[in-house]
Structure formats: C-alpha cells, structure tokens
Short mmCIF file of C-alpha atoms and ligand atoms in Angstrom, two decimals:
data_model
loop_
_atom_site.label_atom_id
_atom_site.label_comp_id
_atom_site.label_asym_id
_atom_site.label_seq_id
_atom_site.Cartn_x
_atom_site.Cartn_y
_atom_site.Cartn_z
CA MET A 1 -13.20 -17.30 -17.90
CA THR A 2 -11.95 -17.19 -14.35
CA ILE A 3 -11.79 -13.45 -14.13
CA GLU A 4 -15.56 -13.10 -14.23
CA LYS A 5 -15.81 -14.46 -10.65
CA PHE A 6 -13.67 -11.58 -9.39
CA LEU A 7 -15.57 -8.98 -11.34
CA GLU A 8 -19.21 -9.97 -10.71
CA SER A 9 -19.29 -9.13 -7.02
CA SER A 10 -18.18 -6.01 -5.22
CA VAL A 11 -17.88 -8.04 -1.95
CA SER A 12 -14.48 -9.46 -1.15
CA GLY A 13 -13.49 -11.60 1.80
CA TRP A 14 -11.62 -8.73 3.46
CA MET A 15 -14.82 -6.59 3.67
CA ASP A 16 -16.52 -9.03 6.09
CA PRO A 17 -16.83 -6.84 9.13
CA ARG A 18 -15.84 -8.78 12.16
CA GLY A 19 -13.28 -8.81 14.86
CA GLU A 20 -12.24 -6.30 17.41
CA ASP A 21 -12.22 -2.60 16.37
CA SER A 22 -13.62 -3.57 12.99
CA ASP A 23 -15.98 -0.69 13.38
CA ILE A 24 -13.04 1.69 12.95
CA VAL A 25 -10.42 -0.46 11.20
CA MET A 26 -11.95 -1.58 7.88
CA SER A 27 -9.02 -3.67 6.72
CA THR A 28 -5.42 -4.55 7.15
CA ARG A 29 -3.05 -4.93 4.19
CA ILE A 30 0.44 -6.27 4.13
CA ARG A 31 2.61 -5.84 0.93
CA LEU A 32 6.03 -7.43 0.33
CA ALA A 33 8.04 -6.24 -2.65
CA ARG A 34 10.54 -8.84 -4.06
CA ASN A 35 12.63 -9.25 -7.14
CA LEU A 36 14.44 -12.05 -8.89
CA ARG A 37 18.18 -12.26 -9.32
CA GLY A 38 19.37 -12.28 -12.90
CA TYR A 39 16.50 -10.26 -14.39
CA ARG A 40 16.45 -6.43 -14.68
CA PHE A 41 13.72 -4.59 -12.94
CA PRO A 42 10.40 -4.01 -14.91
CA LEU A 43 11.34 -0.35 -15.56
CA SER A 44 14.31 -1.29 -17.67
CA PHE A 45 13.87 -5.10 -18.70
CA THR A 46 12.88 -6.36 -22.17
CA GLU A 47 9.64 -7.93 -23.14
CA ASN A 48 11.40 -11.32 -23.28
CA GLU A 49 12.56 -10.91 -19.64
CA ALA A 50 9.00 -9.86 -18.69
CA HIS A 51 7.53 -13.09 -20.02
CA GLN A 52 10.18 -15.15 -18.46
CA VAL A 53 9.60 -13.61 -14.98
CA ASP A 54 5.80 -13.90 -15.39
CA GLN A 55 6.12 -17.57 -16.29
CA LEU A 56 8.61 -18.36 -13.42
CA VAL A 57 6.56 -16.57 -10.70
CA THR A 58 3.25 -17.96 -11.84
CA ALA A 59 4.51 -21.50 -12.05
CA ALA A 60 6.15 -21.26 -8.60
CA LEU A 61 2.85 -20.18 -6.92
CA VAL A 62 0.43 -22.32 -8.74
CA ASP A 63 2.51 -25.44 -8.17
CA SER A 64 2.70 -24.95 -4.41
CA ALA A 65 -0.68 -23.32 -3.81
CA GLU A 66 -1.94 -26.28 -1.78
CA LYS A 67 0.46 -25.22 0.96
CA VAL A 68 -1.62 -22.10 1.56
CA GLY A 69 -4.94 -24.05 1.24
CA THR A 70 -6.26 -22.20 -1.66
CA THR A 71 -6.02 -22.11 -5.47
CA PHE A 72 -4.71 -19.17 -7.47
CA SER A 73 -6.10 -17.81 -10.65
CA SER A 74 -3.77 -16.08 -12.96
CA ILE A 75 -5.15 -13.03 -14.78
CA PRO A 76 -2.74 -11.76 -17.52
CA MET A 77 -3.13 -8.05 -18.05
CA GLU A 78 -2.64 -8.41 -21.82
CA LYS A 79 -5.87 -10.50 -22.04
CA THR A 80 -7.93 -8.22 -19.79
CA THR A 81 -10.04 -5.39 -21.07
CA THR A 82 -9.38 -1.87 -19.64
CA LEU A 83 -12.62 -1.80 -17.90
CA ASP A 84 -12.02 -5.18 -16.12
CA ARG A 85 -8.65 -3.94 -14.99
CA GLN A 86 -10.21 -0.81 -13.60
CA ILE A 87 -12.50 -3.01 -11.61
CA LEU A 88 -9.70 -4.97 -10.14
CA VAL A 89 -8.12 -1.62 -9.16
CA GLU A 90 -11.30 -0.55 -7.56
CA LYS A 91 -11.41 -3.70 -5.49
CA HIS A 92 -7.84 -2.99 -4.38
CA LEU A 93 -6.74 -6.30 -5.88
CA ILE A 94 -4.21 -4.65 -8.34
CA SER A 95 -2.50 -1.26 -8.49
CA PRO A 96 -3.29 1.43 -11.11
CA ASN A 97 0.23 1.04 -12.25
CA LEU A 98 -0.21 -2.67 -13.17
CA ALA A 99 -3.55 -1.83 -14.73
CA LYS A 100 -1.83 0.54 -17.22
CA GLY A 101 -0.57 -2.81 -18.80
CA GLN A 102 2.45 -1.10 -20.31
CA ILE A 103 4.58 -4.03 -19.13
CA PRO A 104 3.55 -7.73 -19.76
CA GLY A 105 2.31 -8.62 -16.29
CA SER A 106 -0.39 -10.45 -14.34
CA VAL A 107 -1.99 -10.92 -11.02
CA LEU A 108 -2.43 -14.11 -9.15
CA LEU A 109 -5.63 -14.04 -7.01
CA SER A 110 -6.60 -16.38 -4.30
CA GLU A 111 -10.13 -17.89 -4.21
CA ASP A 112 -11.36 -15.39 -1.55
CA GLU A 113 -9.37 -12.46 -3.01
CA GLY A 114 -7.49 -12.14 0.23
CA ILE A 115 -4.16 -12.83 -1.39
CA SER A 116 -3.06 -11.14 -4.57
CA VAL A 117 0.39 -11.45 -6.15
CA MET A 118 1.18 -8.81 -8.75
CA VAL A 119 3.83 -9.87 -11.37
CA ASN A 120 5.87 -7.22 -13.00
CA GLU A 121 4.46 -4.22 -11.38
CA GLU A 122 7.28 -1.90 -10.43
CA ASP A 123 8.90 -5.02 -8.88
CA HIS A 124 8.87 -8.58 -10.25
CA ILE A 125 6.77 -9.77 -7.30
CA ARG A 126 4.40 -7.88 -5.03
CA ILE A 127 2.73 -10.01 -2.52
CA GLN A 128 -0.44 -8.45 -1.04
CA CYS A 129 -2.56 -9.94 1.72
CA LEU A 130 -5.81 -8.32 2.75
CA PHE A 131 -7.58 -9.08 5.97
CA PRO A 132 -10.71 -7.59 7.55
CA GLY A 133 -10.38 -5.45 10.70
CA LEU A 134 -7.06 -4.90 12.51
CA GLN A 135 -5.04 -8.06 11.92
CA LEU A 136 -1.52 -7.05 11.25
CA GLU A 137 0.22 -10.12 12.64
CA GLU A 138 -2.10 -12.53 10.84
CA ALA A 139 -1.82 -10.74 7.53
CA TYR A 140 2.01 -10.68 7.78
CA GLU A 141 2.04 -14.36 8.59
CA GLN A 142 0.20 -15.14 5.45
CA ALA A 143 2.38 -12.92 3.34
CA ASP A 144 5.40 -14.54 4.89
CA THR A 145 4.03 -18.00 3.92
CA ILE A 146 3.78 -16.91 0.32
CA ASP A 147 7.18 -15.29 0.54
CA ARG A 148 8.75 -18.62 1.74
CA ILE A 149 7.12 -20.49 -1.17
CA PHE A 150 8.65 -18.14 -3.62
CA GLU A 151 12.23 -18.10 -1.96
CA LYS A 152 12.36 -21.87 -2.20
CA GLU A 153 11.61 -21.88 -5.87
CA LEU A 154 13.24 -18.70 -7.11
CA PRO A 155 16.48 -16.82 -6.44
CA TYR A 156 15.68 -13.41 -4.85
CA ALA A 157 17.69 -10.33 -5.34
CA PHE A 158 19.02 -9.77 -1.86
CA ASP A 159 22.10 -7.89 -0.49
CA GLU A 160 23.78 -8.25 2.96
CA GLU A 161 23.88 -4.60 3.49
CA PHE A 162 20.56 -3.34 1.85
CA GLY A 163 18.37 -6.35 2.23
CA TYR A 164 15.64 -7.05 -0.42
CA LEU A 165 16.53 -5.06 -3.40
CA THR A 166 13.56 -3.19 -4.90
CA SER A 167 12.97 -0.87 -7.79
CA CYS A 168 12.10 2.11 -5.55
CA PRO A 169 14.63 3.08 -2.86
CA THR A 170 11.73 3.73 -0.47
CA ASN A 171 10.95 -0.07 -0.35
CA THR A 172 14.58 -1.22 0.02
CA GLY A 173 15.37 -3.46 3.05
CA THR A 174 12.26 -5.40 4.14
CA GLY A 175 10.22 -4.46 1.19
CA LEU A 176 7.40 -4.41 3.73
CA ARG A 177 4.55 -2.00 3.54
CA ALA A 178 1.95 -2.55 6.26
CA SER A 179 -1.21 -0.47 6.21
CA VAL A 180 -4.50 -0.19 7.92
CA MET A 181 -7.66 1.35 6.37
CA MET A 182 -9.53 3.36 8.97
CA HIS A 183 -12.96 5.03 9.04
CA LEU A 184 -12.44 8.19 11.16
CA PRO A 185 -15.68 10.25 10.80
CA ALA A 186 -15.69 11.60 14.37
CA LEU A 187 -12.14 12.92 14.21
CA THR A 188 -12.86 14.57 10.96
CA MET A 189 -16.16 16.08 12.20
CA THR A 190 -14.44 17.53 15.20
CA ASN A 191 -11.59 18.92 13.16
CA GLN A 192 -8.88 16.86 14.71
CA MET A 193 -7.57 15.08 11.74
CA GLY A 194 -5.12 17.77 10.71
CA ARG A 195 -3.36 17.64 14.02
CA ILE A 196 -3.40 13.88 14.10
CA ILE A 197 -1.88 13.59 10.68
CA GLN A 198 0.93 15.85 11.69
CA ALA A 199 1.60 13.62 14.69
CA ILE A 200 1.45 10.43 12.79
CA MET A 201 3.82 11.75 10.18
CA ARG A 202 6.31 12.87 12.89
CA VAL A 203 6.70 9.21 14.01
CA GLY A 204 7.50 8.06 10.47
CA MET A 205 4.14 6.87 9.21
CA VAL A 206 2.16 8.03 6.19
CA VAL A 207 -1.52 8.91 6.13
CA ARG A 208 -3.64 9.28 3.07
CA GLY A 209 -7.15 9.21 1.92
CA ILE A 210 -7.58 6.03 -0.11
CA TYR A 211 -10.72 6.82 -2.19
CA GLY A 212 -11.17 9.58 -4.57
CA GLU A 213 -8.62 11.28 -6.87
CA GLY A 214 -5.77 13.26 -5.46
CA SER A 215 -5.42 13.64 -1.68
CA GLU A 216 -8.88 14.23 -0.37
CA ALA A 217 -10.20 11.54 2.01
CA LEU A 218 -13.48 10.48 0.45
CA GLY A 219 -15.88 9.01 2.95
CA ASN A 220 -13.55 9.75 5.88
CA VAL A 221 -11.56 6.72 5.00
CA TYR A 222 -7.83 6.96 5.63
CA GLN A 223 -4.86 4.68 5.17
CA VAL A 224 -2.03 4.67 7.68
CA SER A 225 1.16 2.93 6.72
CA ASN A 226 4.87 2.62 7.67
CA GLN A 227 7.23 4.79 5.71
CA THR A 228 10.62 3.20 6.75
CA THR A 229 11.60 -0.19 5.35
CA LEU A 230 15.31 -0.04 6.04
CA GLY A 231 16.89 -0.39 9.48
CA LYS A 232 13.94 -1.76 11.22
CA THR A 233 12.90 -5.48 11.51
CA GLU A 234 9.42 -6.71 10.26
CA GLU A 235 8.39 -7.10 13.87
CA GLU A 236 9.41 -3.53 14.71
CA ILE A 237 7.48 -2.18 11.74
CA LEU A 238 4.31 -4.08 12.67
CA GLU A 239 4.54 -3.21 16.32
CA ASP A 240 4.97 0.49 15.55
CA LEU A 241 2.03 0.54 13.15
CA GLN A 242 -0.17 -1.47 15.67
CA SER A 243 0.65 1.04 18.42
CA ILE A 244 -0.14 4.02 16.34
CA THR A 245 -3.31 2.46 15.21
CA GLU A 246 -4.46 1.71 18.63
CA GLN A 247 -3.88 5.22 19.60
CA ILE A 248 -5.97 6.60 16.68
CA ILE A 249 -8.70 4.12 17.54
CA GLN A 250 -8.76 5.48 21.05
CA LYS A 251 -8.93 9.06 19.77
CA GLU A 252 -11.74 8.23 17.37
CA ARG A 253 -13.76 6.52 20.23
CA GLU A 254 -13.25 9.57 22.42
CA ALA A 255 -14.39 11.90 19.63
CA ARG A 256 -17.48 9.61 18.99
CA GLU A 257 -18.38 9.81 22.77
CA THR A 258 -18.09 13.58 22.67
CA LEU A 259 -20.30 13.85 19.63
CA LEU A 260 -22.75 11.35 21.13
CA HIS A 261 -23.07 13.18 24.50
CA SER A 262 -22.94 16.88 23.38
CA GLU A 263 -24.59 16.97 20.02
CA GLN A 264 -27.21 14.30 20.05
CA PRO A 265 -30.08 15.98 18.13
CA VAL A 266 -27.79 17.70 15.67
CA LEU A 267 -25.84 14.62 15.17
CA ALA A 268 -28.77 12.28 14.72
CA ASP A 269 -30.25 14.78 12.35
CA THR A 270 -27.13 14.99 10.19
CA LEU A 271 -26.71 11.13 10.08
CA TYR A 272 -30.51 10.55 9.35
CA ARG A 273 -30.45 13.20 6.65
CA SER A 274 -27.66 11.23 4.99
CA LEU A 275 -29.66 8.09 5.09
CA GLY A 276 -32.52 9.94 3.60
CA VAL A 277 -30.40 11.00 0.72
CA LEU A 278 -29.09 7.51 0.01
CA THR A 279 -32.56 6.11 0.14
CA TYR A 280 -34.35 8.68 -1.93
CA ALA A 281 -31.76 10.62 -4.13
CA ARG A 282 -32.14 10.08 -7.86
CA ILE A 283 -28.86 11.69 -8.75
CA ILE A 284 -25.88 11.32 -6.57
CA SER A 285 -22.13 12.15 -7.13
CA THR A 286 -19.21 10.00 -5.77
CA ASP A 287 -18.46 12.70 -3.30
CA GLU A 288 -21.95 13.07 -1.88
CA ALA A 289 -22.45 9.32 -1.83
CA ALA A 290 -19.15 8.79 0.11
CA LYS A 291 -20.02 11.54 2.66
CA CYS A 292 -23.54 10.08 3.19
CA LEU A 293 -22.22 6.44 3.41
CA SER A 294 -19.75 7.54 5.98
CA ASP A 295 -22.57 9.25 8.07
CA VAL A 296 -24.71 6.23 7.93
CA ARG A 297 -21.93 3.95 8.95
CA LEU A 298 -21.17 6.20 11.85
CA GLY A 299 -24.95 6.20 12.75
CA ILE A 300 -24.95 2.30 12.80
CA ASP A 301 -21.75 2.25 14.85
CA LEU A 302 -23.23 4.72 17.44
CA GLY A 303 -26.52 2.82 17.52
CA ILE A 304 -28.42 5.82 16.26
CA ILE A 305 -29.37 4.18 12.96
CA THR A 306 -30.58 0.59 13.14
CA GLY A 307 -31.81 -1.87 10.54
CA VAL A 308 -28.98 -1.15 8.09
CA ASP A 309 -26.04 -3.63 7.67
CA VAL A 310 -22.62 -2.32 8.69
CA SER A 311 -20.93 -3.69 5.64
CA ILE A 312 -22.82 -1.07 3.62
CA LEU A 313 -19.98 1.42 3.64
CA ASN A 314 -17.35 -1.19 2.56
CA GLU A 315 -19.45 -2.59 -0.19
CA CYS A 316 -20.89 0.69 -1.53
CA MET A 317 -17.62 2.49 -1.56
CA ILE A 318 -16.46 -0.18 -3.91
CA PHE A 319 -19.38 -0.59 -6.21
CA MET A 320 -20.09 3.12 -6.60
CA GLN A 321 -16.79 3.73 -8.32
CA PRO A 322 -16.79 4.44 -12.15
CA GLY A 323 -15.51 1.11 -13.27
CA PHE A 324 -18.19 -0.89 -11.37
CA ILE A 325 -20.95 1.50 -12.39
CA GLN A 326 -19.96 0.98 -15.96
CA LYS A 327 -19.74 -2.84 -15.59
CA TYR A 328 -23.27 -3.06 -13.94
CA ALA A 329 -24.81 -0.64 -16.53
CA GLY A 330 -23.36 -2.79 -19.27
CA ASN A 331 -22.66 -0.02 -21.55
CA SER A 332 -20.70 3.27 -21.43
CA LEU A 333 -22.32 6.02 -19.40
CA GLN A 334 -21.75 9.73 -19.54
CA PRO A 335 -20.76 11.23 -16.09
CA ASN A 336 -24.28 12.53 -15.43
CA GLU A 337 -25.81 9.25 -16.36
CA ARG A 338 -23.38 7.63 -13.87
CA ASP A 339 -24.74 9.74 -11.08
CA VAL A 340 -28.30 8.57 -11.93
CA PHE A 341 -27.21 4.94 -12.03
CA ARG A 342 -25.13 5.30 -8.84
CA ALA A 343 -28.23 6.66 -6.98
CA LYS A 344 -30.32 3.77 -8.31
CA MET A 345 -27.75 1.07 -7.16
CA ILE A 346 -27.39 2.49 -3.74
CA ARG A 347 -31.27 2.68 -3.35
CA GLU A 348 -31.51 -0.92 -4.40
CA ARG A 349 -28.84 -1.99 -1.94
CA LEU A 350 -30.73 -0.25 0.76
CA THR A 351 -34.06 -1.73 -0.24
CA ILE A 352 -32.54 -5.29 -0.09
CA GLU A 353 -31.59 -4.29 3.39
CA ASN A 354 -34.99 -3.33 4.36
CA LYS A 355 -36.56 -6.41 3.03
CA THR A 356 -34.18 -8.78 4.70
CA THR A 357 -34.18 -7.22 8.11
CA THR A 358 -37.02 -7.93 10.50
CA LYS A 359 -36.46 -4.95 12.62
CA GLY A 360 -36.45 -2.45 9.85
CA GLU A 361 -39.31 -0.45 8.53
CA LYS A 362 -41.45 -1.53 5.65
CA PRO A 363 -39.68 -1.44 2.33
CA HIS A 364 -39.93 1.98 0.87
CA ASP A 365 -41.29 2.37 -2.64
CA VAL A 366 -37.86 3.14 -4.39
CA MET B 1 -30.67 25.44 12.68
CA ILE B 2 -29.04 27.97 10.34
CA CYS B 3 -25.20 28.27 9.77
CA GLU B 4 -23.89 30.83 12.18
CA ASN B 5 -21.46 32.18 9.66
CA CYS B 6 -23.33 32.70 6.42
CA LYS B 7 -26.79 32.67 8.04
CA GLN B 8 -28.07 31.07 4.76
CA ARG B 9 -27.51 27.34 4.57
CA PRO B 10 -28.58 24.73 7.16
CA ALA B 11 -25.95 24.09 9.88
CA LYS B 12 -24.72 20.55 9.54
CA VAL B 13 -21.34 20.67 11.30
CA THR B 14 -20.77 21.37 14.93
CA VAL B 15 -17.29 22.75 15.92
CA THR B 16 -16.39 22.75 19.54
CA GLN B 17 -14.00 25.50 20.57
CA VAL B 18 -12.44 26.47 23.87
CA VAL B 19 -12.80 30.20 24.26
CA ASN B 20 -11.43 31.77 27.51
CA GLY B 21 -11.62 28.43 29.08
CA GLU B 22 -15.15 27.79 28.18
CA GLN B 23 -16.45 25.29 25.67
CA VAL B 24 -18.35 26.87 22.88
CA ASN B 25 -20.28 24.96 20.26
CA ARG B 26 -20.47 26.61 16.81
CA HIS B 27 -22.85 25.35 14.12
CA TYR B 28 -21.87 25.81 10.58
CA CYS B 29 -22.98 24.59 7.18
CA GLU B 30 -20.51 22.30 5.36
CA VAL B 31 -19.29 25.13 3.11
CA CYS B 32 -18.40 27.41 5.90
CA ALA B 33 -17.02 24.69 8.12
CA GLN B 34 -14.70 23.68 5.33
CA ASN B 35 -13.55 27.32 4.90
CA LEU B 36 -13.23 28.13 8.54
CA HIS B 37 -11.61 24.90 9.55
CA PRO B 38 -9.88 23.75 6.46
CA PHE B 39 -8.84 20.17 6.58
CA HIS B 40 -5.77 19.48 4.57
CA VAL B 41 -4.75 15.97 3.75
CA GLU B 42 -2.48 17.30 1.09
CA ALA B 43 0.38 17.79 3.59
CA ALA B 44 0.30 14.13 4.57
CA HIS B 45 -0.15 12.79 1.07
CA GLN B 46 3.06 11.28 -0.03
CA ASP B 47 3.06 10.65 -3.72
CA PRO B 48 5.72 8.16 -4.61
CA LEU B 49 6.27 10.08 -7.78
CA ALA B 50 7.38 13.05 -5.81
CA ILE B 51 10.47 11.02 -4.53
CA HIS B 52 12.47 11.57 -7.58
CA GLN B 53 12.02 15.30 -7.11
CA LEU B 54 13.26 14.97 -3.53
CA LEU B 55 16.30 12.94 -4.64
CA GLN B 56 17.03 15.54 -7.29
CA ASN B 57 16.89 18.25 -4.79
CA TRP B 58 19.28 16.48 -2.42
CA PHE B 59 21.92 15.44 -4.86
CA ASN B 60 21.25 17.18 -8.09
CA VAL B 61 22.17 20.76 -7.26
CA PRO B 62 23.95 21.44 -10.62
CA THR B 63 26.68 24.04 -10.19
CA GLN B 64 28.67 24.89 -13.32
CA GLU B 65 31.68 23.26 -11.71
CA SER B 66 30.01 19.98 -11.10
CA THR B 67 28.42 19.88 -14.53
CA GLN B 68 31.88 20.42 -16.17
CA ARG B 69 33.35 17.61 -13.97
CA ALA B 70 30.52 15.29 -14.78
CA GLN B 71 31.27 15.68 -18.50
CA SER B 72 35.01 15.18 -18.37
CA ASP B 73 34.85 12.23 -15.87
CA GLN B 74 33.35 8.84 -16.69
CA PRO B 75 29.73 9.06 -15.35
CA LEU B 76 28.98 6.53 -12.54
CA LYS B 77 27.06 3.82 -14.30
CA CYS B 78 25.46 0.36 -13.77
CA ASP B 79 26.71 -1.99 -16.43
CA THR B 80 23.81 -4.43 -16.22
CA CYS B 81 21.04 -1.96 -16.94
CA ASP B 82 23.09 0.93 -18.39
CA TRP B 83 21.50 3.47 -16.13
CA THR B 84 23.80 6.11 -14.76
CA PHE B 85 23.60 7.37 -11.03
CA ARG B 86 22.11 10.65 -12.44
CA GLN B 87 19.34 8.63 -14.21
CA PHE B 88 18.65 6.83 -10.93
CA LEU B 89 18.34 10.26 -9.17
CA ASN B 90 16.06 11.50 -11.93
CA LYS B 91 13.76 8.70 -12.06
CA GLY B 92 13.90 7.85 -8.36
CA LYS B 93 14.08 4.24 -9.23
CA PHE B 94 16.75 1.56 -9.78
CA GLY B 95 17.16 -0.10 -13.14
CA CYS B 96 18.19 -3.46 -11.77
CA ALA B 97 19.49 -5.19 -8.64
CA ASP B 98 23.04 -4.62 -9.72
CA CYS B 99 22.57 -0.81 -9.46
CA TYR B 100 22.79 -1.28 -5.81
CA ASP B 101 26.29 -2.66 -6.15
CA SER B 102 27.25 -0.10 -8.76
CA PHE B 103 26.15 2.81 -6.53
CA ARG B 104 26.99 1.19 -3.20
CA LYS B 105 29.16 4.12 -1.95
CA GLN B 106 26.53 6.74 -2.77
CA LEU B 107 23.48 4.92 -1.54
CA PRO B 108 23.89 5.22 2.29
CA GLY B 109 23.42 9.04 1.78
CA VAL B 110 20.20 8.41 -0.17
CA PHE B 111 18.78 6.02 2.27
CA LYS B 112 19.56 8.11 5.29
CA ARG B 113 17.16 10.64 3.99
CA LEU B 114 14.46 8.23 2.94
CA HIS B 115 14.55 5.82 5.86
CA ASN B 116 14.87 8.08 8.94
CA GLY B 117 18.70 7.89 9.17
CA ASN B 118 18.89 4.13 8.55
CA THR B 119 21.21 2.67 5.98
CA LYS B 120 21.43 -0.96 6.85
CA HIS B 121 18.96 -3.89 6.52
CA VAL B 122 18.23 -5.59 9.78
CA GLY B 123 15.13 -7.59 8.94
CA LYS B 124 14.52 -11.05 7.56
CA THR B 125 16.95 -12.79 5.10
CA PRO B 126 15.79 -15.31 2.54
CA GLY B 127 16.32 -18.91 3.63
CA GLY B 128 19.55 -20.28 2.02
CA PHE B 129 21.13 -16.83 2.15
CA GLU B 130 22.55 -17.46 5.55
CA ARG B 131 24.45 -20.35 3.94
CA VAL B 132 25.71 -18.13 1.22
CA ILE B 133 27.14 -15.68 3.75
CA GLU B 134 28.60 -18.48 5.68
CA LEU B 135 30.37 -19.89 2.64
CA LYS B 136 31.79 -16.51 1.76
CA LYS B 137 33.25 -16.08 5.19
CA GLN B 138 34.85 -19.59 5.06
CA ILE B 139 36.41 -18.86 1.67
CA GLU B 140 37.85 -15.55 2.91
CA SER B 141 39.36 -17.24 5.86
CA LEU B 142 40.87 -20.06 3.68
CA ARG B 143 42.41 -17.48 1.34
CA ALA B 144 43.99 -15.53 4.36
CA GLN B 145 45.44 -18.81 5.69
CA MET B 146 46.73 -19.80 2.20
CA GLN B 147 48.53 -16.41 2.05
CA GLU B 148 50.05 -17.02 5.40
CA ALA B 149 51.18 -20.43 4.28
CA VAL B 150 52.77 -18.95 1.12
CA ALA B 151 54.63 -16.38 3.26
CA GLU B 152 56.04 -19.14 5.36
CA GLU B 153 56.96 -20.97 2.19
CA ASN B 154 54.74 -23.82 3.32
CA PHE B 155 53.62 -24.56 -0.20
CA GLU B 156 52.15 -27.97 0.36
CA GLU B 157 49.68 -26.52 2.92
CA ALA B 158 48.98 -23.65 0.72
CA ALA B 159 47.97 -25.93 -2.16
CA THR B 160 45.60 -27.78 0.09
CA LEU B 161 43.98 -24.63 1.27
CA ARG B 162 43.70 -23.29 -2.26
CA ASP B 163 41.86 -26.51 -3.27
CA GLU B 164 39.53 -26.32 -0.26
CA ALA B 165 38.68 -22.71 -1.16
CA ARG B 166 38.16 -23.59 -4.79
CA MET B 167 35.70 -26.44 -3.64
CA LEU B 168 33.69 -23.90 -1.61
CA GLU B 169 33.71 -21.47 -4.42
CA GLU B 170 32.32 -24.08 -6.77
CA GLN B 171 29.59 -24.76 -4.21
CA LEU B 172 28.77 -21.12 -3.88
CA LYS B 173 28.51 -20.74 -7.65
CA ASN B 174 26.22 -23.88 -8.03
CA GLY B 175 24.14 -22.93 -4.99
CA ALA B 176 23.69 -19.37 -6.51
CA ASP B 177 22.75 -20.66 -9.87
CA SER B 178 20.29 -23.34 -8.79
CA ALA B 179 19.01 -21.65 -5.63
ZN1 ZN C 401 -22.56 28.84 6.21
ZN1 ZN C 402 21.32 -1.48 -12.94
#
C-alpha cells in the first residue's frame, strides 16, 4: 500500500535544513484554495457530488503529473485508519479537518511529500507546497504550476469581481495563504514576542504557534501568514510576507547576539541542561520535550552545542507527537506510557547522532 | 543561581530590563518568568471558527424590528444550495459558488471587514477566463448596436447584429461547458 511510505518516516523533504536563514525559518508553505464550477462546496454538497469531484480532481492531476516531474499517490480518507490520518496531520500533509473524514475526500501526495493536494476539504481543491527554509517565490511557482494544470482540465469557480470563489470568505480573491514557520527562541527568551506579534498583526499578518493544542507556541515555533486575500495581487502578498519575515529574522538575530554576549554562562547552562534532559530523561512530556529541543537547536545555531545535527528539532517535533508515538509503539499507549516511549525515542535519536558523528563524544549508555 | 523572585527554584531565564536608563539583568525560574512576564499568543491566534462569530456580531444585531421584517419579507437566499444570507452569516461559510452571486450586494460590506477594506479581486485570473470576459463585452456591444439599429428602423442590420451576438453567446456557452 502506497500510504506506508508516507507513514514510516517522520522526515519529509521540506525538513532538510538548507539555504539562507534556514536556521530561523524552518519551512515555507503556500496554499491555494480552489473550487470547481457546477458543484456545491463540500459543506453543502451530496455524497454523489463529493465522489464526482474527487474523481475529476484526482484524474486531472495524476494524468498530468509528469509536467511537474513527480508522481502522485492518491490516499482516500475513507480507506485510511484514524491513526494513519492523524500521522498525516502531524506531518502537516493534511489538515485536521480533512482527517475527520466526514466528507468523502482524499489527498494527493508527491513523491517527496513537498506537494499535497487535498480534495474536498473545506474547498474542492487545496494545493499545498512545502519548501525548506525561506523560499516564498519558489514555493509559489510550484503551486502555480499545479494550479495551471487544474485550470486546463477543470472549470474553476471564478468571478470577475470577487476572484476565486472559496467556501470561507477569508480566502476569497486569490485563495492564497502564504506562511513561514519560524523558530524564535531568542525573541521568546528576551520577552519580545508579545510586542512583535502585536506589530505583525497591525500590518495585516497572522501569527500563531503551530505545535500543541490551542494557542501556545510549543518549542518556540511560530507560523506567520497573510490574512488578506482580496484586493492584493499574489506578488504583493508574497512581497509583504517576505519583508515581514526578514524583519523578524533580523530581530531574532539581534536577540541571539544579545543573549550570546551578555548571558554566556547562564545561557550555555540552560541549553546544555536541556540536552542533558533529552539525553537521559526516562519520562518526558510533549511540552518539556518541545522546550528542550528548542534549546538544543538554539545551542547548535549559536555554536554552543556541537556534534548534534540541526535537523533534530524538525524531526523530533514531528515524531514525538501522539500519532507517531502510537505508530512506532505498535499498540495503544496510555498517556503516561507515551511519555516513557517518547523519552526512549528521543534518546535513541540522539544516540544515533553520537555514533555517526566523529566530533562527538563517545556514545552514552542510554 | 536561584530565582530572584521565589528564591526557591533554580534561575533559568534571564530578563533584561532598563531601569532608570540602566540595564539590569534579572534571573528567574521558568515559573516566575512566566508569571512576571506573561507571554500571550492568544491575542494573535485567529481561529477560523471564530469568524462566524465576528460576522454575526457585525450583521446579526437582531432588534425586534428587523426580526419582524425578516419574517414578513422573503429571506435572502441562494437557490443552488438553499442557504440563506443569515445561514451564511451564522456559519461564516458559503454553501456554493452561486452564493456569491445571490449575496453580491451584501458581500462588499463583509469583505471590507475581513480584507482590510478591500472588496475587489486584483490578482490572477484563470487562463481562458480573459476570453470569457472578452466575449461578454463583445456580446454587450453587439446588443447595444442592435438596439440602435432597431431604433433607426434599420432592421436588416439589426438582424445581422442579432445573429452575430447569438453566435458569440453560443461560443460562450460551449466554452463554459467544456472549459
Ligand atoms: Zn521563581
Ligand atoms: Zn449557494
């Protein structure tokens, strides 16, 4: 079954840490919302309409996939277990809404998981492109390529006045949501995030924590995205987000400099203690793990901690989530058993690190 | 180092403050740091589910008078999906693409609030759509010319213009169906 490939590994192509500012910007995401003319939106259509839309969209993309230089696997939600759906959510490949499976829908995934097209989420089509680091233009170009494939094959719901017609009025117009996922530990430690979030919101962008339930920013990972989709061109939306992102990067770098120069021993102590927790803890909650992973990643970025791979934060943040833990454990775990299993997995991940690195210390007995 | 505030837990967070023009570093434990310098993401978090509440607050201020009127008048409704304008406001979502047409007059007011004062799309258009707009314009102009010809009792020309317009309408219909 094709889905297994996407579930086995917690590492996706977009996590590969490379490129400018990839120490702060973990990934870039572009999402385009589109609907077909002649079919009601998923919130009001019939099951029959749902199946028709699913077939049309899937066929259109699968038939022209060679134009994008990849193949797509279609994963119908109806044939996917609840746990497997949860894992796809944890990997950011589908939304929690699609995972509910209340409407017959599916996801089309590219080989490297960089492109995912959700069918019958809130809209008939949701094109999503994920790129590592800050690559707004590149990600948009790819989403645009997919969009043009669809528009050749299928009639889009479009209006001269309102643009692309979407289920939610907050997406009307371009249907474009561009977002960057940023690791901002120094701004958080120096208590500047509150002020910065206020400033970002004032210029029409949205900031939210992306891990964890509710609104807390687990692991100091934030997502910044555009709020306005109407009355701005795609280029303007991307330029505005790029400019805001660059300013936040600048502020985070300044905060890191300040920390590095004024708080060296305290800072190094805090960061190394977190590495200690990850290396030796036998029970660890999601919250604690997220905090420690953020510290270790900061330590690596600042050159304080060596011998640990930078991708550790990206990867562990994914595989320490409940769905993955469950999948790896192979049976249902109670919440307290999950904390034990999580600690074990993180320890193992760090041990692999120590064995493969030449600079690192001897493997610890863990 | 021990937390300056509770003097119990180890200090893990350093807070730099400017007091009387001088930088002061305070060392707190995580618990105290959180309490003394609460960091709220809540304010920034925009739950899409909250939109329907916003919409309701803006438009759905039910005074007795308006409720009575709504009952006597035919409610504003989309024929394709059967959703009323009120339902749209309650759910914060459209039922289908035709809702946009059904509620066209009301929508600029909604969009103004959601999109920073903007009400019109200026971005990309799907390929082929430009041709549709072009065709519509041509048809409109042919019809205007036809009416002029009729007014001038130039019926032969009017008939030619009508046929041309019909041909383009046919094209528009076929193009739209097979797009
Ligand atoms: Zn304290
Ligand atoms: Zn409708």
